[in-house]
Amino acid sequence: MRSLTTNLVNTMTYVVSGMLILVFLAIDISIDNWVDVEFDSALTDKSNYLKTLVKVTPEGTEFDFAGEFMPEFGTSTKASFFQLWQGSSVFERSESLRNFEGVDLLKKDMPINSAFFADVVLPDGRDGRAMVSYFEPQVPKVDREIIGQVEPMWLTIAITTEDLSQILVIIDSSLAIGLLLVIVLIRWAVVKVIHRGLTPLNELNVSLKSVDVTKKYIPLSSESERYLEIEPIRNELNKFVKISQQYLQTEKRITADIAHELKTPISELISLSEIYIRYPDDQRIGVSYKQDVLSISLRMKTIVNNLLLLQQATSENINLHRQHINIKTVMDQVINELAFKYSTIHSRLNIENSVLDPSCLADEFSLHLILTNLFDNALYYSPPKSSIKIRLVADNKGLRFSIENQLVTSINANDLERLTLPLFQAEQSRSNSERHGLGLAIVENIAKVNGFEFSFELVSDDKIMFAVLIPNGHAAMV
């Protein structure tokens, strides 16, 4: 499993180390170039000094060199070298070259008053650097008439670079060691900073471990300093916990309601059986016993079937077969099926159809189930002789049908919000054993699975309207 802390530490270490390497590399290159420039500058200074010792007199060219003032050109083990040419002949050689007879320093053809630098191997085998210059010897002002008669000269000066190389190695080593130490210190600092920076996240994790969704108070709010990055996570977690609490309360309520709905018919079966066992010869009990047991069992079957249907409606694996359906035909079918239950259904239902072609793309079973529950709900919870308005309209959003009915008893705002909760019933209807509070919950879930928009509202204090919008319905307005 990947670690966020390790990933951050490694990433920051790599990034900072890369930047430091570039900086140290730039410093190292700058130092090397500066040292090379200074070394060449020292060569130039020595060469210029030696040039000043070359003078032209009427007697000829002289080189006034005093070895005691420049002992580095002597015979020491770390000696430097120089050599002078005038024309094609050697004019002067440093004392350090006496041990290397027949060995000449570098000489190169070049323009007058120019110089050339090159890395060379000194006569004694050491690495060095040489400067070759081609110049005209200086002539005193009183002897200006002989300027054109003086032949230019070559001067080559060669100095060992071993000491310079050692200095550069020391500098490079120091920079490398310093870079390594800095990277180690930076990684240590990064680890400390990231661990300290993730402390609020660890505190949130500790708070999550102590969360008990069964309690009303969720200890996720921190009294410590708030952080812009942590606060949205904390808020969303609080929302999630609250939703979990709501779901838990809903599950508890549904469990209690299921137990309540099944307890009544089970108690009736037990009581009826106990009475029949105690009075087996009582004809009044025996005649209706079988029919009563069947009726109670059918009620239990209805409850179980509705609960299974509700579970199927909330499942994502429900099989939908969408096809073009005439909704008016389905409405007529549902009305005929409910006629046995409500004898006045044809006179009470007032259908207003403003659609030329009331066809829609939907699953026939789902549409039939929605209409059946909504019609049954409107007929049952309205006064016996009241009129129920059913409107069928179409617009650019799709096909919409609504059912408006009068209420026997008004519904308060709290009950209206919970109207589609499974097994929820208003108190005035709990005494009726035929109603179980599952119809509207099934309608809402089936509509959601099919992509329908289901809504309901109080039109007035004693009227309620349920509406279903079927998107992409093919209907034309009159």
CSV table of C-alpha atoms in Angstrom, one decimal:
chain,number,residue,atom,x,y,z
A,1,MET,CA,0.0,0.0,0.0
A,2,ARG,CA,1.4,3.4,-1.0
A,3,SER,CA,2.0,6.0,1.8
A,4,LEU,CA,1.0,9.6,1.2
A,5,THR,CA,3.7,10.7,3.7
A,6,THR,CA,6.4,8.7,2.0
A,7,ASN,CA,5.3,10.0,-1.4
A,8,LEU,CA,5.4,13.6,-0.3
A,9,VAL,CA,8.8,13.2,1.4
A,10,ASN,CA,10.3,11.5,-1.6
A,11,THR,CA,8.8,14.0,-4.1
A,12,MET,CA,9.9,17.0,-2.1
A,13,THR,CA,13.4,15.5,-1.5
A,14,TYR,CA,13.8,14.7,-5.3
A,15,VAL,CA,12.6,18.2,-6.3
A,16,VAL,CA,14.8,20.1,-3.8
A,17,SER,CA,17.8,17.8,-4.4
A,18,GLY,CA,17.5,18.4,-8.1
A,19,MET,CA,17.4,22.2,-7.6
A,20,LEU,CA,20.4,22.0,-5.2
A,21,ILE,CA,22.4,19.8,-7.6
A,22,LEU,CA,21.8,22.4,-10.4
A,23,VAL,CA,22.8,25.2,-8.1
A,24,PHE,CA,25.9,23.4,-6.8
A,25,LEU,CA,26.8,22.4,-10.4
A,26,ALA,CA,26.5,26.0,-11.5
A,27,ILE,CA,28.7,27.1,-8.6
A,28,ASP,CA,31.3,24.4,-9.3
A,29,ILE,CA,31.4,25.4,-13.0
A,30,SER,CA,31.7,29.0,-12.1
A,31,ILE,CA,34.5,28.4,-9.7
A,32,ASP,CA,36.4,26.2,-12.2
A,33,ASN,CA,36.0,28.8,-14.9
A,34,TRP,CA,37.1,31.6,-12.5
A,35,VAL,CA,40.2,29.5,-11.4
A,36,ASP,CA,41.1,28.9,-15.1
A,37,VAL,CA,40.7,32.6,-15.9
A,38,GLU,CA,42.8,33.6,-12.9
A,39,PHE,CA,45.4,31.0,-13.8
A,40,ASP,CA,45.6,32.3,-17.4
A,41,SER,CA,45.7,35.8,-16.0
A,42,ALA,CA,48.7,34.8,-13.8
A,43,LEU,CA,50.4,33.4,-16.9
A,44,THR,CA,49.7,36.6,-18.8
A,45,ASP,CA,51.2,38.7,-16.0
A,46,LYS,CA,54.4,36.6,-15.9
A,47,SER,CA,54.6,36.7,-19.7
A,48,ASN,CA,54.2,40.4,-19.8
A,49,TYR,CA,56.8,40.8,-17.1
A,50,LEU,CA,59.3,38.7,-19.0
A,51,LYS,CA,58.5,40.8,-22.2
A,52,THR,CA,59.5,43.9,-20.3
A,53,LEU,CA,62.9,42.4,-19.8
A,54,VAL,CA,63.6,42.2,-23.5
A,55,LYS,CA,65.2,45.4,-24.8
A,56,VAL,CA,66.6,46.5,-28.1
A,57,THR,CA,69.9,48.6,-28.1
A,58,PRO,CA,72.1,49.7,-31.0
A,59,GLU,CA,74.3,46.7,-30.1
A,60,GLY,CA,71.4,44.3,-30.4
A,61,THR,CA,68.6,42.6,-28.5
A,62,GLU,CA,69.2,42.0,-24.7
A,63,PHE,CA,67.3,40.0,-22.2
A,64,ASP,CA,67.9,41.3,-18.7
A,65,PHE,CA,66.6,38.4,-16.5
A,66,ALA,CA,67.6,38.0,-12.9
A,67,GLY,CA,66.9,34.5,-11.6
A,68,GLU,CA,67.0,35.5,-7.9
A,69,PHE,CA,63.9,37.5,-8.3
A,70,MET,CA,62.0,34.7,-10.1
A,71,PRO,CA,63.2,31.5,-8.5
A,72,GLU,CA,60.3,29.5,-9.9
A,73,PHE,CA,62.2,29.3,-13.2
A,74,GLY,CA,65.1,27.7,-11.5
A,75,THR,CA,66.1,24.1,-11.1
A,76,SER,CA,63.6,23.2,-8.3
A,77,THR,CA,61.4,20.2,-8.5
A,78,LYS,CA,58.3,22.4,-9.1
A,79,ALA,CA,60.0,24.6,-11.6
A,80,SER,CA,58.3,26.6,-14.3
A,81,PHE,CA,59.6,27.1,-17.8
A,82,PHE,CA,60.0,29.8,-20.4
A,83,GLN,CA,61.7,30.0,-23.8
A,84,LEU,CA,62.4,32.9,-26.2
A,85,TRP,CA,62.8,32.7,-30.0
A,86,GLN,CA,63.9,35.4,-32.3
A,87,GLY,CA,63.3,34.4,-35.8
A,88,SER,CA,64.0,30.7,-36.2
A,89,SER,CA,66.7,30.6,-33.5
A,90,VAL,CA,66.4,30.2,-29.8
A,91,PHE,CA,67.2,33.4,-28.0
A,92,GLU,CA,66.9,32.4,-24.3
A,93,ARG,CA,65.8,29.5,-22.2
A,94,SER,CA,65.0,29.3,-18.5
A,95,GLU,CA,67.5,27.7,-16.2
A,96,SER,CA,64.9,24.9,-15.5
A,97,LEU,CA,65.3,23.8,-19.2
A,98,ARG,CA,69.1,23.1,-18.8
A,99,ASN,CA,68.4,19.6,-17.7
A,100,PHE,CA,66.3,19.0,-20.9
A,101,GLU,CA,68.7,19.6,-23.7
A,102,GLY,CA,67.0,19.3,-27.1
A,103,VAL,CA,63.6,19.8,-25.7
A,104,ASP,CA,61.7,22.9,-26.8
A,105,LEU,CA,58.5,24.4,-25.5
A,106,LEU,CA,55.5,25.0,-27.6
A,107,LYS,CA,55.9,27.4,-30.5
A,108,LYS,CA,53.0,28.4,-32.8
A,109,ASP,CA,52.7,30.7,-35.8
A,110,MET,CA,50.3,33.6,-35.1
A,111,PRO,CA,49.6,37.3,-35.8
A,112,ILE,CA,51.9,39.8,-34.2
A,113,ASN,CA,51.0,40.9,-30.7
A,114,SER,CA,48.7,38.0,-30.1
A,115,ALA,CA,48.7,35.1,-27.6
A,116,PHE,CA,47.7,31.5,-27.5
A,117,PHE,CA,46.9,29.2,-24.4
A,118,ALA,CA,47.1,25.4,-24.4
A,119,ASP,CA,47.3,22.5,-22.0
A,120,VAL,CA,50.6,20.8,-22.4
A,121,VAL,CA,52.9,18.2,-20.8
A,122,LEU,CA,55.9,19.9,-19.2
A,123,PRO,CA,59.4,18.6,-20.1
A,124,ASP,CA,59.6,16.9,-16.7
A,125,GLY,CA,56.4,15.0,-17.4
A,126,ARG,CA,54.0,17.0,-15.3
A,127,ASP,CA,50.7,18.4,-16.5
A,128,GLY,CA,50.9,22.1,-17.2
A,129,ARG,CA,49.5,25.0,-19.2
A,130,ALA,CA,51.5,27.1,-21.6
A,131,MET,CA,51.0,30.6,-23.1
A,132,VAL,CA,52.6,31.4,-26.4
A,133,SER,CA,52.9,35.1,-27.4
A,134,TYR,CA,54.3,36.7,-30.6
A,135,PHE,CA,55.5,40.3,-29.9
A,136,GLU,CA,57.9,43.0,-30.9
A,137,PRO,CA,60.6,43.8,-28.4
A,138,GLN,CA,60.5,47.3,-26.9
A,139,VAL,CA,62.8,49.9,-28.4
A,140,PRO,CA,63.9,53.1,-26.5
A,141,LYS,CA,62.6,56.4,-27.8
A,142,VAL,CA,66.1,57.6,-28.7
A,143,ASP,CA,66.5,54.6,-31.0
A,144,ARG,CA,63.3,54.9,-33.0
A,145,GLU,CA,65.2,54.7,-36.3
A,146,ILE,CA,65.9,51.0,-35.7
A,147,ILE,CA,62.3,49.9,-35.1
A,148,GLY,CA,61.9,48.4,-38.6
A,149,GLN,CA,65.1,46.5,-38.2
A,150,VAL,CA,64.1,44.5,-35.1
A,151,GLU,CA,62.8,41.0,-35.7
A,152,PRO,CA,59.7,39.9,-33.7
A,153,MET,CA,60.1,37.3,-30.9
A,154,TRP,CA,58.2,34.3,-29.5
A,155,LEU,CA,57.8,33.9,-25.8
A,156,THR,CA,56.4,30.6,-24.4
A,157,ILE,CA,55.9,30.3,-20.6
A,158,ALA,CA,54.7,27.0,-19.1
A,159,ILE,CA,53.6,26.4,-15.6
A,160,THR,CA,52.5,23.2,-13.9
A,161,THR,CA,48.7,22.8,-13.1
A,162,GLU,CA,49.1,20.0,-10.5
A,163,ASP,CA,48.6,22.4,-7.6
A,164,LEU,CA,45.6,23.9,-9.5
A,165,SER,CA,44.1,20.5,-10.0
A,166,GLN,CA,44.5,19.6,-6.4
A,167,ILE,CA,42.7,22.8,-5.4
A,168,LEU,CA,39.9,22.1,-7.9
A,169,VAL,CA,39.6,18.5,-6.5
A,170,ILE,CA,39.4,19.9,-3.0
A,171,ILE,CA,36.8,22.4,-4.1
A,172,ASP,CA,34.8,19.7,-5.9
A,173,SER,CA,35.0,17.3,-3.0
A,174,SER,CA,33.9,20.0,-0.6
A,175,LEU,CA,31.0,20.9,-2.8
A,176,ALA,CA,30.0,17.3,-3.1
A,177,ILE,CA,30.2,16.6,0.6
A,178,GLY,CA,28.3,19.9,1.3
A,179,LEU,CA,25.7,18.9,-1.2
A,180,LEU,CA,25.2,15.5,0.4
A,181,LEU,CA,25.0,17.0,3.9
A,182,VAL,CA,22.5,19.6,2.7
A,183,ILE,CA,20.3,16.9,1.0
A,184,VAL,CA,20.4,14.8,4.2
A,185,LEU,CA,19.4,17.9,6.3
A,186,ILE,CA,16.7,18.8,3.9
A,187,ARG,CA,15.2,15.3,3.9
A,188,TRP,CA,15.3,15.4,7.7
A,189,ALA,CA,13.6,18.8,7.7
A,190,VAL,CA,11.0,17.7,5.1
A,191,VAL,CA,10.1,14.6,7.2
A,192,LYS,CA,9.6,16.7,10.3
A,193,VAL,CA,7.7,19.4,8.4
A,194,ILE,CA,5.4,16.9,6.6
A,195,HIS,CA,4.7,14.9,9.8
A,196,ARG,CA,3.9,18.1,11.6
A,197,GLY,CA,1.8,19.3,8.7
A,198,LEU,CA,-0.2,16.1,8.6
A,199,THR,CA,-1.0,16.3,12.3
A,200,PRO,CA,-4.5,17.8,11.7
A,201,LEU,CA,-5.2,14.9,9.4
A,202,ASN,CA,-4.1,12.4,12.0
A,203,GLU,CA,-6.3,14.2,14.6
A,204,LEU,CA,-9.2,13.8,12.2
A,205,ASN,CA,-8.4,10.1,11.8
A,206,VAL,CA,-8.4,9.8,15.6
A,207,SER,CA,-11.8,11.6,15.7
A,208,LEU,CA,-13.2,9.2,13.1
A,209,LYS,CA,-12.1,6.2,15.3
A,210,SER,CA,-14.2,7.5,18.1
A,211,VAL,CA,-17.4,8.2,16.0
A,212,ASP,CA,-20.5,6.3,17.1
A,213,VAL,CA,-23.2,6.7,14.5
A,214,THR,CA,-25.8,5.7,17.1
A,215,LYS,CA,-25.2,8.8,19.1
A,216,LYS,CA,-26.7,12.2,18.4
A,217,TYR,CA,-23.4,14.0,19.0
A,218,ILE,CA,-20.6,13.3,16.5
A,219,PRO,CA,-17.2,14.5,17.8
A,220,LEU,CA,-15.7,15.6,14.5
A,221,SER,CA,-15.6,19.3,15.2
A,222,SER,CA,-12.2,20.4,16.5
A,223,GLU,CA,-11.6,23.3,18.8
A,224,SER,CA,-8.0,23.6,17.6
A,225,GLU,CA,-6.8,25.8,14.8
A,226,ARG,CA,-8.9,25.3,11.6
A,227,TYR,CA,-7.2,24.5,8.3
A,228,LEU,CA,-8.5,25.4,4.9
A,229,GLU,CA,-7.6,22.0,3.4
A,230,ILE,CA,-9.0,19.9,6.3
A,231,GLU,CA,-12.2,21.8,7.0
A,232,PRO,CA,-14.0,20.7,3.7
A,233,ILE,CA,-13.1,17.0,4.5
A,234,ARG,CA,-14.4,17.5,8.1
A,235,ASN,CA,-17.6,19.0,6.8
A,236,GLU,CA,-18.2,16.3,4.3
A,237,LEU,CA,-17.5,13.6,6.9
A,238,ASN,CA,-20.0,15.3,9.2
A,239,LYS,CA,-22.6,15.2,6.4
A,240,PHE,CA,-21.8,11.6,5.7
A,241,VAL,CA,-22.2,10.7,9.4
A,242,LYS,CA,-25.5,12.6,9.6
A,243,ILE,CA,-26.8,10.8,6.5
A,244,SER,CA,-25.7,7.5,8.0
A,245,GLN,CA,-27.6,8.4,11.2
A,246,GLN,CA,-30.6,9.2,9.1
A,247,TYR,CA,-30.4,5.9,7.3
A,248,LEU,CA,-29.9,4.1,10.6
A,249,GLN,CA,-32.9,5.7,12.0
A,250,THR,CA,-34.9,4.9,8.9
A,251,GLU,CA,-33.9,1.3,9.1
A,252,LYS,CA,-34.9,1.2,12.7
A,253,ARG,CA,-38.2,2.7,11.9
A,254,ILE,CA,-38.8,0.4,9.0
A,255,THR,CA,-37.9,-2.6,11.2
A,256,ALA,CA,-40.3,-1.4,13.8
A,257,ASP,CA,-43.0,-0.8,11.3
A,258,ILE,CA,-42.6,-4.2,9.7
A,259,ALA,CA,-42.8,-5.8,13.1
A,260,HIS,CA,-46.0,-3.7,13.8
A,261,GLU,CA,-47.6,-4.6,10.5
A,262,LEU,CA,-46.9,-8.4,10.9
A,263,LYS,CA,-47.6,-8.5,14.6
A,264,THR,CA,-51.3,-7.7,14.2
A,265,PRO,CA,-52.2,-10.5,11.7
A,266,ILE,CA,-49.9,-12.9,13.6
A,267,SER,CA,-51.7,-12.0,16.9
A,268,GLU,CA,-55.0,-12.4,15.2
A,269,LEU,CA,-54.0,-15.9,13.9
A,270,ILE,CA,-52.8,-16.9,17.4
A,271,SER,CA,-56.0,-15.6,19.1
A,272,LEU,CA,-58.3,-17.2,16.6
A,273,SER,CA,-56.5,-20.5,16.9
A,274,GLU,CA,-56.5,-20.4,20.7
A,275,ILE,CA,-60.2,-19.7,20.7
A,276,TYR,CA,-60.9,-22.5,18.2
A,277,ILE,CA,-58.8,-24.9,20.3
A,278,ARG,CA,-60.6,-24.0,23.5
A,279,TYR,CA,-64.1,-24.1,21.9
A,280,PRO,CA,-63.8,-26.7,19.1
A,281,ASP,CA,-67.6,-27.4,19.2
A,282,ASP,CA,-68.7,-23.8,18.9
A,283,GLN,CA,-70.3,-23.6,15.4
A,284,ARG,CA,-70.0,-19.8,15.3
A,285,ILE,CA,-66.2,-20.1,15.4
A,286,GLY,CA,-65.8,-23.2,13.3
A,287,VAL,CA,-67.9,-21.9,10.4
A,288,SER,CA,-65.8,-18.8,9.8
A,289,TYR,CA,-62.4,-20.1,11.1
A,290,LYS,CA,-61.0,-21.2,7.7
A,291,GLN,CA,-62.1,-18.1,5.9
A,292,ASP,CA,-60.7,-15.9,8.7
A,293,VAL,CA,-57.3,-17.7,8.6
A,294,LEU,CA,-57.2,-17.4,4.8
A,295,SER,CA,-58.1,-13.7,5.0
A,296,ILE,CA,-55.4,-13.0,7.6
A,297,SER,CA,-52.8,-15.0,5.6
A,298,LEU,CA,-53.6,-13.1,2.4
A,299,ARG,CA,-53.1,-9.8,4.3
A,300,MET,CA,-49.7,-11.1,5.5
A,301,LYS,CA,-48.9,-12.2,1.9
A,302,THR,CA,-49.8,-8.7,0.6
A,303,ILE,CA,-47.5,-7.1,3.2
A,304,VAL,CA,-44.6,-9.4,2.3
A,305,ASN,CA,-45.2,-9.0,-1.5
A,306,ASN,CA,-45.2,-5.2,-1.1
A,307,LEU,CA,-42.0,-5.3,0.9
A,308,LEU,CA,-40.4,-7.5,-1.8
A,309,LEU,CA,-41.6,-5.1,-4.4
A,310,LEU,CA,-40.2,-2.2,-2.5
A,311,GLN,CA,-36.8,-4.0,-2.3
A,312,GLN,CA,-36.9,-4.7,-6.0
A,313,ALA,CA,-37.8,-1.1,-6.8
A,314,THR,CA,-34.7,0.1,-4.9
A,315,SER,CA,-32.4,-2.4,-6.6
A,316,GLU,CA,-30.1,-1.3,-9.4
A,317,ASN,CA,-30.4,-4.7,-11.0
A,318,ILE,CA,-34.1,-4.3,-11.9
A,319,ASN,CA,-34.8,-5.4,-15.4
A,320,LEU,CA,-36.6,-2.6,-17.5
A,321,HIS,CA,-38.0,-3.2,-20.9
A,322,ARG,CA,-38.7,0.2,-22.4
A,323,GLN,CA,-41.1,0.4,-25.3
A,324,HIS,CA,-43.6,2.9,-26.8
A,325,ILE,CA,-46.8,2.7,-24.6
A,326,ASN,CA,-50.1,4.5,-24.9
A,327,ILE,CA,-50.5,5.8,-21.4
A,328,LYS,CA,-54.3,6.3,-21.9
A,329,THR,CA,-54.7,2.6,-22.6
A,330,VAL,CA,-52.7,1.7,-19.4
A,331,MET,CA,-54.9,4.2,-17.4
A,332,ASP,CA,-58.1,2.5,-18.7
A,333,GLN,CA,-56.7,-0.9,-17.8
A,334,VAL,CA,-55.8,0.2,-14.2
A,335,ILE,CA,-59.3,1.7,-13.8
A,336,ASN,CA,-61.0,-1.5,-14.8
A,337,GLU,CA,-58.7,-3.5,-12.5
A,338,LEU,CA,-59.7,-1.3,-9.5
A,339,ALA,CA,-63.4,-1.3,-10.3
A,340,PHE,CA,-64.0,-4.3,-8.1
A,341,LYS,CA,-62.6,-2.4,-5.2
A,342,TYR,CA,-64.2,1.0,-5.9
A,343,SER,CA,-67.6,0.7,-7.6
A,344,THR,CA,-67.9,4.4,-8.2
A,345,ILE,CA,-64.4,4.7,-9.8
A,346,HIS,CA,-65.7,5.6,-13.3
A,347,SER,CA,-67.8,8.5,-12.0
A,348,ARG,CA,-65.2,9.8,-9.6
A,349,LEU,CA,-62.2,9.9,-12.0
A,350,ASN,CA,-62.2,13.0,-14.2
A,351,ILE,CA,-59.5,12.6,-16.9
A,352,GLU,CA,-58.5,15.7,-18.7
A,353,ASN,CA,-56.4,14.7,-21.8
A,354,SER,CA,-54.7,17.6,-23.7
A,355,VAL,CA,-52.4,15.3,-25.7
A,356,LEU,CA,-53.0,14.3,-29.2
A,357,ASP,CA,-50.7,11.3,-29.1
A,358,PRO,CA,-50.4,10.1,-25.4
A,359,SER,CA,-47.6,7.7,-26.1
A,360,CYS,CA,-44.4,7.5,-24.1
A,361,LEU,CA,-41.2,5.4,-23.9
A,362,ALA,CA,-41.4,3.5,-20.7
A,363,ASP,CA,-41.4,0.1,-19.0
A,364,GLU,CA,-45.0,-1.1,-19.0
A,365,PHE,CA,-44.8,-3.0,-15.7
A,366,SER,CA,-43.3,0.1,-13.9
A,367,LEU,CA,-45.9,2.5,-15.4
A,368,HIS,CA,-48.8,0.1,-14.5
A,369,LEU,CA,-47.5,-0.2,-11.0
A,370,ILE,CA,-47.2,3.6,-10.6
A,371,LEU,CA,-50.7,4.3,-11.9
A,372,THR,CA,-52.2,1.5,-9.8
A,373,ASN,CA,-50.7,2.8,-6.5
A,374,LEU,CA,-51.5,6.5,-7.3
A,375,PHE,CA,-55.1,5.8,-8.3
A,376,ASP,CA,-55.7,3.5,-5.3
A,377,ASN,CA,-54.2,6.1,-3.0
A,378,ALA,CA,-56.3,8.9,-4.4
A,379,LEU,CA,-59.5,6.8,-4.2
A,380,TYR,CA,-58.9,5.6,-0.7
A,381,TYR,CA,-57.8,8.8,1.0
A,382,SER,CA,-60.6,11.0,-0.5
A,383,PRO,CA,-64.2,11.4,0.5
A,384,PRO,CA,-66.4,8.6,-1.0
A,385,LYS,CA,-68.2,10.8,-3.5
A,386,SER,CA,-65.5,13.4,-4.2
A,387,SER,CA,-64.1,14.0,-7.7
A,388,ILE,CA,-60.5,13.1,-8.6
A,389,LYS,CA,-58.9,15.2,-11.4
A,390,ILE,CA,-56.4,13.4,-13.6
A,391,ARG,CA,-54.6,15.7,-16.1
A,392,LEU,CA,-52.5,14.5,-19.0
A,393,VAL,CA,-50.3,17.1,-20.7
A,394,ALA,CA,-47.1,17.2,-22.8
A,395,ASP,CA,-44.4,19.8,-23.3
A,396,ASN,CA,-40.8,20.0,-24.5
A,397,LYS,CA,-39.7,18.1,-21.3
A,398,GLY,CA,-41.9,15.1,-21.9
A,399,LEU,CA,-45.2,13.6,-20.9
A,400,ARG,CA,-46.7,14.6,-17.6
A,401,PHE,CA,-49.7,13.3,-15.7
A,402,SER,CA,-51.0,14.5,-12.4
A,403,ILE,CA,-53.6,13.2,-9.9
A,404,GLU,CA,-55.4,15.7,-7.6
A,405,ASN,CA,-57.8,14.6,-4.9
A,406,GLN,CA,-59.5,16.0,-1.9
A,407,LEU,CA,-58.3,14.8,1.6
A,408,VAL,CA,-60.6,13.4,4.3
A,409,THR,CA,-58.2,14.8,6.9
A,410,SER,CA,-55.6,17.5,6.3
A,411,ILE,CA,-51.9,16.6,6.3
A,412,ASN,CA,-49.4,18.7,8.3
A,413,ALA,CA,-46.1,19.7,6.8
A,414,ASN,CA,-44.1,17.2,8.9
A,415,ASP,CA,-46.3,14.3,7.6
A,416,LEU,CA,-46.1,15.6,4.1
A,417,GLU,CA,-42.3,15.4,4.0
A,418,ARG,CA,-42.4,11.8,5.3
A,419,LEU,CA,-45.2,10.7,3.0
A,420,THR,CA,-43.0,8.5,0.8
A,421,LEU,CA,-41.1,6.9,3.6
A,422,PRO,CA,-41.5,3.1,3.7
A,423,LEU,CA,-44.3,1.9,6.0
A,424,PHE,CA,-45.1,5.5,7.1
A,425,GLN,CA,-48.8,6.1,7.8
A,426,ALA,CA,-50.6,9.1,9.2
A,427,GLU,CA,-51.9,8.3,12.6
A,428,GLN,CA,-55.6,8.4,11.5
A,429,SER,CA,-55.0,5.5,9.1
A,430,ARG,CA,-53.0,3.2,11.3
A,431,SER,CA,-56.1,1.5,12.5
A,432,ASN,CA,-57.0,0.2,9.0
A,433,SER,CA,-55.5,-3.2,8.4
A,434,GLU,CA,-55.7,-2.9,4.6
A,435,ARG,CA,-53.2,0.0,4.3
A,436,HIS,CA,-49.5,-0.6,5.0
A,437,GLY,CA,-47.8,2.7,3.9
A,438,LEU,CA,-45.8,1.1,1.1
A,439,GLY,CA,-47.6,2.4,-2.0
A,440,LEU,CA,-46.0,5.9,-2.3
A,441,ALA,CA,-42.6,4.5,-1.3
A,442,ILE,CA,-42.8,2.0,-4.2
A,443,VAL,CA,-44.0,4.7,-6.6
A,444,GLU,CA,-41.0,7.0,-5.7
A,445,ASN,CA,-38.4,4.3,-6.0
A,446,ILE,CA,-39.9,2.9,-9.3
A,447,ALA,CA,-40.0,6.4,-10.7
A,448,LYS,CA,-36.4,7.0,-9.7
A,449,VAL,CA,-35.2,3.7,-11.3
A,450,ASN,CA,-37.0,4.6,-14.6
A,451,GLY,CA,-35.7,8.1,-14.7
A,452,PHE,CA,-39.1,9.7,-14.1
A,453,GLU,CA,-39.6,12.8,-12.0
A,454,PHE,CA,-42.0,12.2,-9.2
A,455,SER,CA,-43.4,15.0,-7.1
A,456,PHE,CA,-46.3,15.9,-4.8
A,457,GLU,CA,-47.6,19.0,-3.1
A,458,LEU,CA,-50.6,20.4,-1.2
A,459,VAL,CA,-52.7,22.4,-3.6
A,460,SER,CA,-54.8,23.7,-0.6
A,461,ASP,CA,-55.4,22.6,3.0
A,462,ASP,CA,-57.7,19.8,1.9
A,463,LYS,CA,-56.3,18.9,-1.5
A,464,ILE,CA,-53.1,17.1,-2.6
A,465,MET,CA,-51.6,16.5,-6.0
A,466,PHE,CA,-49.2,13.8,-7.2
A,467,ALA,CA,-47.4,14.3,-10.5
A,468,VAL,CA,-45.1,12.1,-12.7
A,469,LEU,CA,-43.0,13.5,-15.6
A,470,ILE,CA,-41.8,11.0,-18.1
A,471,PRO,CA,-38.8,12.6,-20.0
A,472,ASN,CA,-38.5,12.2,-23.8
A,473,GLY,CA,-42.2,11.4,-24.1
A,474,HIS,CA,-43.7,11.7,-27.5
A,475,ALA,CA,-46.8,13.8,-27.2
A,476,ALA,CA,-48.3,16.8,-29.1
A,477,MET,CA,-50.2,19.6,-27.5
A,478,VAL,CA,-53.7,20.2,-28.8
